[in-house]
Amino acid sequence: MQVDLGNVLDTASAHGVSRETLERLDGRVAAAHDRIERGREAGEHGYESLNLPNSTDPAAIRDAVSRFDDPSAVVTVGIGGSALGAATLTDALESDVDAYYLDNVDPEAVERLLDSLDLASTVVNVVSRSGTTAETLANFLVVQEAMADAGVDWADRTFVTTGEEGNLRDLADQHDLPSLPVPDGVPGRFSVLSTVGLAAAALCGHDIEAVLEGAAAQEARLSDSLFDSPAYAYGAVSYALAERGLRQNAMMPYAESLETFSEWFAQLWAESLGKDGLGQTPLRALGATDQHSQLQLYRAGPRDKLVTLVRATEREDVAIPETDLDGLAYLGGSSLGELLDAEFEATEASLAAAGCPNVRIELDRVDEYGLGELLYAMEAACVLYGELASVDTFIQPAVEWGKRAARGLLGGGDFEEADAVEEKSRLVVE
Ligand SMILES: O=P(O)(O)OC[C@H]1O[C@H](O)[C@H](O)[C@@H](O)[C@@H]1O
């Protein structure tokens, strides 16, 4: 995996940074790296996530899911960090096992999914670090009932990943369900390389060892200079650009298989860095599709965006047939992959020409190893950015506020946040 910062420099993009700025910033990267390494060594909350490529035991995960022979589908019931990492992997990789995610509690979507599945051959993978998240527990109760209605023993088809305590742990113990622990010190959005993200991938038959190997390769590249570490290069320039007013970061992979990766990245970047009035708003885009919609804004709208373009350099390709149509002759004999690459390079050049900084991230392939590299590098980039910005990367009090308010409204306890809902001001126009 490599990160190309060429179009971040002010010599290429008018709103970029100078080489001297990056060199000055590198001294702060060294200090931040030192802090990160100390946190990792002490196993501090959050920093521990960067140890996962070595601390996760893939054999234990395989073993835990091995009782489910040949499932037709895996439904992961979880939300946020308990779903998006697994979804990034299973949506990017091909498998005979269909992977679905019940994260939202939209009744129509839940019903539609459950009606479409053969529940007798489906594995239900329930994931919640806290074991108390309302959406996850509610969805699981609905799935349980659907299985019972279909004459399926839900306890035989359910797998749980959760913390040491909580409703879900109690349920797993009561019914002797196969389960895996969530590692300590790893917030949900940093947990893709643990039991949380890898169990669904293992159930779908993916090579989880290779995911961890790719991650370990990026871990080995962490160093005290942004010029030696792709992860830190990305984290440092994102921070430097945000400081200069580029408060939005459009993640734009040129691969359909990486569409869910952008969702995962959005949670990582938003929940980790959006604090104290700081942060960089993640936007989700897909190349080449969004060249024909959002790119107009990126290139000609407010000068507040960094665009991150991601692609794989090797992939399956499809030839474009020759055609007699004069105006289209240039396409014949080339391939969809070549067209996609041309679009990618045209976009980055067009952004740079309009003064918009952009970063190119290239993987060899979108496979288990490449995904491990990409996911680890983005996590390390985020931790570095958090250090440079002096924010508390590993907490999410703003999200917890809404969770407490919703619980209070449903009668799940006395939460003062619920009062604010009752006091909502109204100015209704009909
Ligand atoms: O794993 P859980 O405890 O169910 O939490 C699921 C999600 O809940 C909240 O929304 C947090 O902000 C997320 O970071 C977390 O990933």
Short mmCIF file of C-alpha atoms and ligand atoms in Angstrom, two decimals:
data_model
loop_
_atom_site.label_atom_id
_atom_site.label_comp_id
_atom_site.label_asym_id
_atom_site.label_seq_id
_atom_site.Cartn_x
_atom_site.Cartn_y
_atom_site.Cartn_z
CA MET A 1 0.00 0.00 0.00
CA GLN A 2 1.24 3.46 -0.73
CA VAL A 3 0.11 7.01 -0.11
CA ASP A 4 0.99 9.69 -2.67
CA LEU A 5 0.98 13.22 -1.23
CA GLY A 6 2.03 14.94 -4.46
CA ASN A 7 -1.29 16.74 -4.95
CA VAL A 8 -1.34 17.94 -1.36
CA LEU A 9 1.68 20.18 -1.96
CA ASP A 10 0.99 23.82 -2.70
CA THR A 11 3.08 23.51 -5.83
CA ALA A 12 0.39 21.19 -7.26
CA SER A 13 -2.80 22.46 -5.59
CA ALA A 14 -3.19 26.12 -4.66
CA HIS A 15 -4.84 25.31 -1.31
CA GLY A 16 -2.25 22.70 -0.35
CA VAL A 17 0.68 22.84 2.08
CA SER A 18 4.33 23.54 1.45
CA ARG A 19 7.01 20.89 1.72
CA GLU A 20 8.57 23.02 4.51
CA THR A 21 5.31 22.89 6.46
CA LEU A 22 5.30 19.11 6.27
CA GLU A 23 8.91 18.99 7.38
CA ARG A 24 8.16 21.19 10.38
CA LEU A 25 5.13 19.06 11.19
CA ASP A 26 7.33 15.99 11.12
CA GLY A 27 8.88 16.99 14.47
CA ARG A 28 5.41 16.86 16.00
CA VAL A 29 4.77 13.51 14.32
CA ALA A 30 7.83 12.13 16.11
CA ALA A 31 6.48 13.30 19.50
CA ALA A 32 3.01 11.93 18.70
CA HIS A 33 4.48 8.60 17.62
CA ASP A 34 6.33 8.41 20.90
CA ARG A 35 3.07 8.99 22.81
CA ILE A 36 1.28 6.37 20.71
CA GLU A 37 4.02 3.81 21.31
CA ARG A 38 3.88 4.40 25.06
CA GLY A 39 0.11 3.98 25.00
CA ARG A 40 0.43 0.74 23.06
CA GLU A 41 3.06 -0.67 25.37
CA ALA A 42 0.95 0.10 28.43
CA GLY A 43 -2.18 -1.28 26.73
CA GLU A 44 -3.99 2.02 27.33
CA HIS A 45 -7.60 2.34 26.24
CA GLY A 46 -7.73 2.97 22.51
CA TYR A 47 -4.00 2.71 21.86
CA GLU A 48 -4.40 -1.01 22.46
CA SER A 49 -6.29 -1.15 19.13
CA LEU A 50 -3.03 -0.66 17.27
CA ASN A 51 -1.71 -3.88 18.84
CA LEU A 52 -4.49 -6.04 17.36
CA PRO A 53 -2.57 -7.37 14.34
CA ASN A 54 -0.38 -9.23 16.83
CA SER A 55 -2.74 -9.80 19.75
CA THR A 56 -5.74 -11.21 17.86
CA ASP A 57 -5.76 -15.01 17.68
CA PRO A 58 -7.32 -15.97 14.33
CA ALA A 59 -7.32 -19.68 15.26
CA ALA A 60 -9.55 -18.97 18.27
CA ILE A 61 -12.00 -17.11 16.01
CA ARG A 62 -12.06 -19.95 13.47
CA ASP A 63 -12.52 -22.46 16.24
CA ALA A 64 -15.41 -20.54 17.80
CA VAL A 65 -17.36 -20.36 14.53
CA SER A 66 -16.49 -23.87 13.35
CA ARG A 67 -19.66 -25.43 14.71
CA PHE A 68 -21.65 -23.68 11.97
CA ASP A 69 -21.26 -25.96 9.00
CA ASP A 70 -21.76 -24.43 5.61
CA PRO A 71 -24.24 -21.63 6.37
CA SER A 72 -26.12 -20.08 3.43
CA ALA A 73 -26.10 -16.66 5.10
CA VAL A 74 -24.69 -14.78 8.06
CA VAL A 75 -26.78 -12.00 9.58
CA THR A 76 -24.72 -9.76 11.82
CA VAL A 77 -26.85 -7.93 14.33
CA GLY A 78 -24.86 -4.94 15.58
CA ILE A 79 -24.47 -1.22 14.92
CA GLY A 80 -21.67 1.29 14.44
CA GLY A 81 -18.30 -0.20 15.26
CA SER A 82 -19.93 -3.54 15.93
CA ALA A 83 -21.07 -3.86 12.31
CA LEU A 84 -19.13 -1.60 9.95
CA GLY A 85 -15.74 -3.32 10.19
CA ALA A 86 -17.18 -6.75 9.45
CA ALA A 87 -19.33 -5.25 6.69
CA THR A 88 -16.28 -3.61 5.11
CA LEU A 89 -14.58 -6.99 4.86
CA THR A 90 -17.52 -9.10 3.73
CA ASP A 91 -18.79 -6.49 1.25
CA ALA A 92 -15.33 -6.21 -0.31
CA LEU A 93 -14.61 -9.93 -0.65
CA GLU A 94 -16.40 -12.62 -2.64
CA SER A 95 -18.01 -15.53 -0.84
CA ASP A 96 -20.65 -18.20 -1.37
CA VAL A 97 -22.08 -17.21 1.99
CA ASP A 98 -24.29 -14.11 1.86
CA ALA A 99 -23.52 -11.54 4.55
CA TYR A 100 -26.23 -9.18 5.81
CA TYR A 101 -26.21 -6.54 8.49
CA LEU A 102 -29.08 -5.63 10.75
CA ASP A 103 -27.86 -2.37 12.18
CA ASN A 104 -30.74 -0.02 11.64
CA VAL A 105 -34.14 -0.59 13.24
CA ASP A 106 -36.21 0.33 10.21
CA PRO A 107 -39.10 -2.13 10.61
CA GLU A 108 -39.72 -2.49 6.88
CA ALA A 109 -36.11 -3.28 6.10
CA VAL A 110 -35.85 -5.76 8.98
CA GLU A 111 -38.99 -7.57 7.91
CA ARG A 112 -37.96 -7.65 4.27
CA LEU A 113 -34.61 -9.20 5.14
CA LEU A 114 -36.02 -11.81 7.51
CA ASP A 115 -38.70 -12.80 4.99
CA SER A 116 -36.05 -13.35 2.32
CA LEU A 117 -33.82 -15.70 4.33
CA ASP A 118 -33.81 -19.44 4.87
CA LEU A 119 -33.44 -19.08 8.63
CA ALA A 120 -32.65 -22.77 9.14
CA SER A 121 -29.34 -22.35 7.31
CA THR A 122 -28.59 -18.80 8.51
CA VAL A 123 -26.15 -17.95 11.28
CA VAL A 124 -27.04 -14.99 13.49
CA ASN A 125 -23.92 -13.16 14.64
CA VAL A 126 -24.86 -10.79 17.46
CA VAL A 127 -22.20 -8.21 18.26
CA SER A 128 -22.21 -5.56 20.95
CA ARG A 129 -19.29 -4.47 23.09
CA SER A 130 -21.57 -3.07 25.81
CA GLY A 131 -24.24 -5.70 25.38
CA THR A 132 -26.82 -3.00 26.01
CA THR A 133 -27.27 -1.08 22.72
CA ALA A 134 -31.02 -0.71 22.17
CA GLU A 135 -31.01 -1.17 18.38
CA THR A 136 -28.94 -4.34 18.55
CA LEU A 137 -30.86 -5.96 21.37
CA ALA A 138 -34.23 -5.04 19.83
CA ASN A 139 -33.25 -6.42 16.44
CA PHE A 140 -31.96 -9.59 18.04
CA LEU A 141 -35.26 -10.14 19.88
CA VAL A 142 -37.08 -9.76 16.55
CA VAL A 143 -34.74 -12.26 14.87
CA GLN A 144 -35.17 -14.72 17.74
CA GLU A 145 -38.93 -14.60 17.34
CA ALA A 146 -38.72 -14.96 13.56
CA MET A 147 -36.60 -18.08 14.03
CA ALA A 148 -38.99 -19.53 16.58
CA ASP A 149 -41.92 -18.83 14.20
CA ALA A 150 -40.04 -20.64 11.42
CA GLY A 151 -39.50 -23.66 13.68
CA VAL A 152 -35.76 -23.03 13.97
CA ASP A 153 -33.94 -23.39 17.29
CA TRP A 154 -32.39 -19.90 17.51
CA ALA A 155 -29.91 -20.98 20.18
CA ASP A 156 -28.45 -23.47 17.71
CA ARG A 157 -27.92 -20.79 15.07
CA THR A 158 -26.67 -17.88 17.20
CA PHE A 159 -23.17 -16.69 17.82
CA VAL A 160 -22.34 -13.85 20.21
CA THR A 161 -19.42 -11.41 20.45
CA THR A 162 -19.61 -9.18 23.51
CA GLY A 163 -17.89 -7.88 26.63
CA GLU A 164 -17.51 -9.56 30.01
CA GLU A 165 -20.77 -8.13 31.31
CA GLY A 166 -24.10 -6.91 29.99
CA ASN A 167 -27.41 -8.32 28.77
CA LEU A 168 -25.85 -10.13 25.86
CA ARG A 169 -23.22 -11.84 28.01
CA ASP A 170 -25.97 -12.99 30.39
CA LEU A 171 -27.96 -14.36 27.47
CA ALA A 172 -24.95 -16.20 26.04
CA ASP A 173 -24.25 -17.77 29.45
CA GLN A 174 -27.89 -18.74 30.03
CA HIS A 175 -28.21 -20.52 26.69
CA ASP A 176 -24.64 -21.74 26.45
CA LEU A 177 -24.23 -19.94 23.12
CA PRO A 178 -20.86 -20.04 21.37
CA SER A 179 -19.24 -16.69 22.02
CA LEU A 180 -16.11 -14.62 21.71
CA PRO A 181 -14.96 -11.79 23.97
CA VAL A 182 -14.44 -8.22 22.79
CA PRO A 183 -10.84 -7.34 23.67
CA ASP A 184 -10.26 -4.76 26.40
CA GLY A 185 -9.09 -1.29 25.44
CA VAL A 186 -10.51 -1.41 21.91
CA PRO A 187 -13.37 1.01 21.06
CA GLY A 188 -15.90 -0.30 18.54
CA ARG A 189 -14.71 1.81 15.63
CA PHE A 190 -11.17 0.44 16.09
CA SER A 191 -12.24 -3.20 16.46
CA VAL A 192 -12.32 -4.52 12.91
CA LEU A 193 -9.07 -6.45 13.44
CA SER A 194 -10.44 -8.22 16.51
CA THR A 195 -13.12 -10.81 17.20
CA VAL A 196 -15.66 -8.05 16.47
CA GLY A 197 -14.77 -7.65 12.81
CA LEU A 198 -13.26 -11.00 11.99
CA ALA A 199 -15.92 -13.50 13.14
CA ALA A 200 -18.30 -12.61 10.28
CA ALA A 201 -15.40 -12.76 7.83
CA ALA A 202 -14.42 -16.20 9.14
CA LEU A 203 -18.03 -17.40 8.87
CA CYS A 204 -17.95 -16.30 5.22
CA GLY A 205 -14.77 -18.33 4.65
CA HIS A 206 -12.35 -15.42 4.26
CA ASP A 207 -8.67 -15.65 5.06
CA ILE A 208 -8.61 -13.71 8.33
CA GLU A 209 -4.94 -14.54 8.88
CA ALA A 210 -4.14 -12.58 5.71
CA VAL A 211 -6.19 -9.60 6.98
CA LEU A 212 -4.02 -9.57 10.10
CA GLU A 213 -0.82 -10.00 8.06
CA GLY A 214 -1.70 -6.96 5.95
CA ALA A 215 -2.40 -4.97 9.10
CA ALA A 216 0.87 -6.12 10.67
CA ALA A 217 2.75 -4.93 7.58
CA GLN A 218 1.42 -1.40 8.14
CA GLU A 219 2.05 -1.66 11.87
CA ALA A 220 5.68 -2.41 11.09
CA ARG A 221 5.83 0.81 9.04
CA LEU A 222 4.83 3.11 11.92
CA SER A 223 7.84 5.29 12.59
CA ASP A 224 8.76 8.70 13.88
CA SER A 225 8.52 10.31 10.46
CA LEU A 226 5.50 10.87 8.26
CA PHE A 227 7.80 10.38 5.28
CA ASP A 228 8.43 6.76 6.30
CA SER A 229 4.92 5.62 7.19
CA PRO A 230 1.95 5.62 4.80
CA ALA A 231 -0.46 5.69 7.76
CA TYR A 232 1.20 8.68 9.40
CA ALA A 233 1.62 10.44 6.04
CA TYR A 234 -2.14 10.31 5.61
CA GLY A 235 -2.95 11.27 9.20
CA ALA A 236 -0.49 14.16 9.26
CA VAL A 237 -1.57 15.77 5.98
CA SER A 238 -5.25 15.37 6.84
CA TYR A 239 -4.58 17.20 10.09
CA ALA A 240 -2.43 19.90 8.42
CA LEU A 241 -5.10 20.55 5.79
CA ALA A 242 -7.92 20.64 8.35
CA GLU A 243 -5.93 23.25 10.27
CA ARG A 244 -5.86 25.29 7.06
CA GLY A 245 -9.62 25.16 6.67
CA LEU A 246 -10.14 21.91 4.75
CA ARG A 247 -12.72 20.71 7.23
CA GLN A 248 -14.21 18.03 5.00
CA ASN A 249 -12.65 14.82 3.76
CA ALA A 250 -14.29 13.07 0.83
CA MET A 251 -13.32 9.41 0.85
CA MET A 252 -13.65 8.31 -2.76
CA PRO A 253 -12.60 4.77 -3.61
CA TYR A 254 -12.58 3.78 -7.27
CA ALA A 255 -13.85 0.28 -6.51
CA GLU A 256 -17.42 -0.76 -5.80
CA SER A 257 -16.02 -3.33 -3.39
CA LEU A 258 -14.78 -0.50 -1.17
CA GLU A 259 -18.06 1.37 -0.90
CA THR A 260 -18.69 0.10 2.63
CA PHE A 261 -15.11 0.98 3.55
CA SER A 262 -16.12 4.64 3.16
CA GLU A 263 -18.90 4.12 5.70
CA TRP A 264 -16.46 2.51 8.13
CA PHE A 265 -14.02 5.39 7.57
CA ALA A 266 -16.79 7.92 8.21
CA GLN A 267 -17.45 6.49 11.66
CA LEU A 268 -13.75 6.26 12.47
CA TRP A 269 -13.02 9.85 11.45
CA ALA A 270 -16.20 11.44 12.78
CA GLU A 271 -16.49 9.77 16.18
CA SER A 272 -12.79 9.94 16.89
CA LEU A 273 -11.92 13.45 15.78
CA GLY A 274 -15.16 15.42 16.10
CA LYS A 275 -14.51 17.02 19.49
CA ASP A 276 -14.02 20.42 21.10
CA GLY A 277 -15.22 22.21 17.97
CA LEU A 278 -12.56 20.41 15.93
CA GLY A 279 -12.62 17.59 13.41
CA GLN A 280 -12.89 16.92 9.70
CA THR A 281 -16.29 15.88 8.35
CA PRO A 282 -16.05 12.66 6.36
CA LEU A 283 -17.98 12.57 3.10
CA ARG A 284 -18.74 9.35 1.26
CA ALA A 285 -18.24 9.16 -2.47
CA LEU A 286 -17.63 6.47 -5.07
CA GLY A 287 -15.56 6.78 -8.23
CA ALA A 288 -16.36 6.96 -11.06
CA THR A 289 -20.09 7.30 -10.22
CA ASP A 290 -19.74 10.44 -8.13
CA GLN A 291 -17.63 12.18 -10.74
CA HIS A 292 -20.99 12.67 -12.38
CA SER A 293 -22.60 14.21 -9.32
CA GLN A 294 -20.56 15.38 -6.33
CA LEU A 295 -17.36 16.27 -8.20
CA GLN A 296 -18.84 19.55 -9.41
CA LEU A 297 -19.05 20.66 -5.76
CA TYR A 298 -15.64 19.28 -4.79
CA ARG A 299 -13.96 21.15 -7.62
CA ALA A 300 -15.93 24.38 -7.76
CA GLY A 301 -17.71 24.67 -4.41
CA PRO A 302 -16.35 25.95 -1.09
CA ARG A 303 -12.59 25.46 -0.69
CA ASP A 304 -13.01 23.28 2.37
CA LYS A 305 -12.34 19.77 1.06
CA LEU A 306 -9.61 17.22 0.95
CA VAL A 307 -10.43 14.43 -1.51
CA THR A 308 -8.98 10.99 -0.80
CA LEU A 309 -8.86 8.76 -3.86
CA VAL A 310 -8.33 5.03 -3.31
CA ARG A 311 -7.73 2.35 -5.90
CA ALA A 312 -6.26 -1.11 -6.39
CA THR A 313 -3.55 -1.43 -9.01
CA GLU A 314 -4.43 -5.05 -9.86
CA ARG A 315 -7.93 -6.31 -10.51
CA GLU A 316 -10.02 -8.45 -12.80
CA ASP A 317 -10.72 -6.60 -16.03
CA VAL A 318 -13.37 -6.61 -18.74
CA ALA A 319 -12.50 -5.78 -22.35
CA ILE A 320 -14.59 -3.16 -24.12
CA PRO A 321 -15.71 -4.60 -27.48
CA GLU A 322 -14.71 -2.83 -30.70
CA THR A 323 -17.42 -0.68 -32.21
CA ASP A 324 -18.14 0.82 -35.65
CA LEU A 325 -19.55 3.97 -34.10
CA ASP A 326 -17.06 6.68 -35.06
CA GLY A 327 -17.27 8.77 -31.91
CA LEU A 328 -16.76 5.73 -29.70
CA ALA A 329 -13.87 4.15 -31.58
CA TYR A 330 -11.45 5.29 -28.85
CA LEU A 331 -13.13 2.96 -26.36
CA GLY A 332 -12.86 -0.23 -28.42
CA GLY A 333 -9.86 -2.38 -27.63
CA SER A 334 -9.46 -0.83 -24.25
CA SER A 335 -11.02 -2.15 -21.00
CA LEU A 336 -13.34 -1.05 -18.21
CA GLY A 337 -10.35 -1.09 -15.85
CA GLU A 338 -8.39 1.23 -18.13
CA LEU A 339 -11.38 3.53 -18.34
CA LEU A 340 -11.74 3.54 -14.55
CA ASP A 341 -8.03 4.35 -14.16
CA ALA A 342 -8.28 7.16 -16.69
CA GLU A 343 -11.26 8.57 -14.78
CA PHE A 344 -9.30 8.31 -11.50
CA GLU A 345 -6.28 10.14 -12.88
CA ALA A 346 -8.43 12.74 -14.65
CA THR A 347 -10.25 13.46 -11.39
CA GLU A 348 -7.12 13.95 -9.34
CA ALA A 349 -5.59 16.20 -12.00
CA SER A 350 -8.78 18.20 -12.36
CA LEU A 351 -9.00 18.72 -8.60
CA ALA A 352 -5.36 19.79 -8.38
CA ALA A 353 -5.79 22.19 -11.31
CA ALA A 354 -8.70 23.80 -9.45
CA GLY A 355 -6.54 24.17 -6.33
CA CYS A 356 -8.13 21.27 -4.38
CA PRO A 357 -5.65 19.08 -2.50
CA ASN A 358 -6.11 15.35 -2.94
CA VAL A 359 -4.34 12.22 -1.75
CA ARG A 360 -3.89 9.03 -3.73
CA ILE A 361 -3.95 5.75 -1.79
CA GLU A 362 -3.07 2.62 -3.77
CA LEU A 363 -3.42 -1.00 -2.74
CA ASP A 364 -2.05 -3.86 -4.76
CA ARG A 365 -5.40 -5.64 -4.66
CA VAL A 366 -8.70 -5.50 -2.79
CA ASP A 367 -8.05 -8.81 -1.06
CA GLU A 368 -7.72 -9.83 2.57
CA TYR A 369 -4.13 -8.61 2.82
CA GLY A 370 -4.84 -5.29 1.10
CA LEU A 371 -7.88 -4.66 3.30
CA GLY A 372 -5.83 -5.37 6.41
CA GLU A 373 -3.27 -2.81 5.29
CA LEU A 374 -5.87 -0.19 4.46
CA LEU A 375 -7.92 -0.57 7.63
CA TYR A 376 -4.91 -0.55 9.94
CA ALA A 377 -3.36 2.42 8.16
CA MET A 378 -6.55 4.47 8.48
CA GLU A 379 -6.80 3.64 12.19
CA ALA A 380 -3.18 4.65 12.81
CA ALA A 381 -3.73 7.80 10.72
CA CYS A 382 -6.72 8.66 12.87
CA VAL A 383 -4.84 8.10 16.13
CA LEU A 384 -1.98 10.29 14.89
CA TYR A 385 -4.39 13.04 13.80
CA GLY A 386 -6.03 12.89 17.25
CA GLU A 387 -2.63 13.33 18.93
CA LEU A 388 -1.72 16.27 16.70
CA ALA A 389 -5.09 17.91 17.34
CA SER A 390 -4.94 17.12 21.08
CA VAL A 391 -8.41 15.57 21.14
CA ASP A 392 -9.50 12.54 23.12
CA THR A 393 -9.69 10.18 20.15
CA PHE A 394 -11.17 7.21 21.94
CA ILE A 395 -14.33 8.56 23.54
CA GLN A 396 -17.71 9.53 22.02
CA PRO A 397 -19.69 11.48 24.64
CA ALA A 398 -21.84 13.21 22.03
CA VAL A 399 -23.12 9.86 20.78
CA GLU A 400 -23.74 8.60 24.30
CA TRP A 401 -25.96 11.65 24.95
CA GLY A 402 -28.42 10.61 22.24
CA LYS A 403 -28.34 6.98 23.37
CA ARG A 404 -29.33 7.99 26.90
CA ALA A 405 -32.09 10.30 25.66
CA ALA A 406 -33.60 7.50 23.52
CA ARG A 407 -33.47 5.03 26.40
CA GLY A 408 -35.15 7.53 28.69
CA LEU A 409 -37.95 8.07 26.16
CA LEU A 410 -38.58 4.34 25.93
CA GLY A 411 -38.81 4.04 29.71
CA GLY A 412 -35.44 2.33 30.03
CA GLY A 413 -34.33 4.48 32.97
CA ASP A 414 -34.29 7.98 34.31
CA PHE A 415 -32.08 9.97 31.97
CA GLU A 416 -32.11 13.77 32.14
CA GLU A 417 -31.23 13.91 28.43
CA ALA A 418 -34.77 12.70 27.70
CA ASP A 419 -36.15 15.95 29.17
CA ALA A 420 -34.56 17.91 26.35
CA VAL A 421 -36.67 15.93 23.91
CA GLU A 422 -39.85 16.84 25.77
CA GLU A 423 -38.76 20.50 25.71
CA LYS A 424 -38.23 20.64 21.94
CA SER A 425 -39.22 24.05 20.53
CA ARG A 426 -41.75 24.02 17.70
CA LEU A 427 -42.46 26.34 14.80
CA VAL A 428 -44.77 24.27 12.63
CA VAL A 429 -45.84 25.33 9.17
CA GLU A 430 -48.63 23.28 7.55
O1 LIG B 1 -20.89 -2.42 20.50
P1 LIG B 1 -21.95 -1.61 21.14
O2 LIG B 1 -21.70 -1.44 22.60
O3 LIG B 1 -23.32 -2.17 20.88
O4 LIG B 1 -21.91 -0.18 20.53
C1 LIG B 1 -22.20 0.09 19.17
C2 LIG B 1 -21.92 1.54 18.86
O5 LIG B 1 -22.62 2.31 19.82
C3 LIG B 1 -22.43 3.73 19.82
O6 LIG B 1 -23.15 4.30 18.83
C4 LIG B 1 -20.99 4.12 19.80
O7 LIG B 1 -20.86 5.47 19.58
C5 LIG B 1 -20.25 3.36 18.73
O8 LIG B 1 -18.89 3.68 18.79
C6 LIG B 1 -20.43 1.89 18.95
O9 LIG B 1 -19.68 1.21 18.00
#
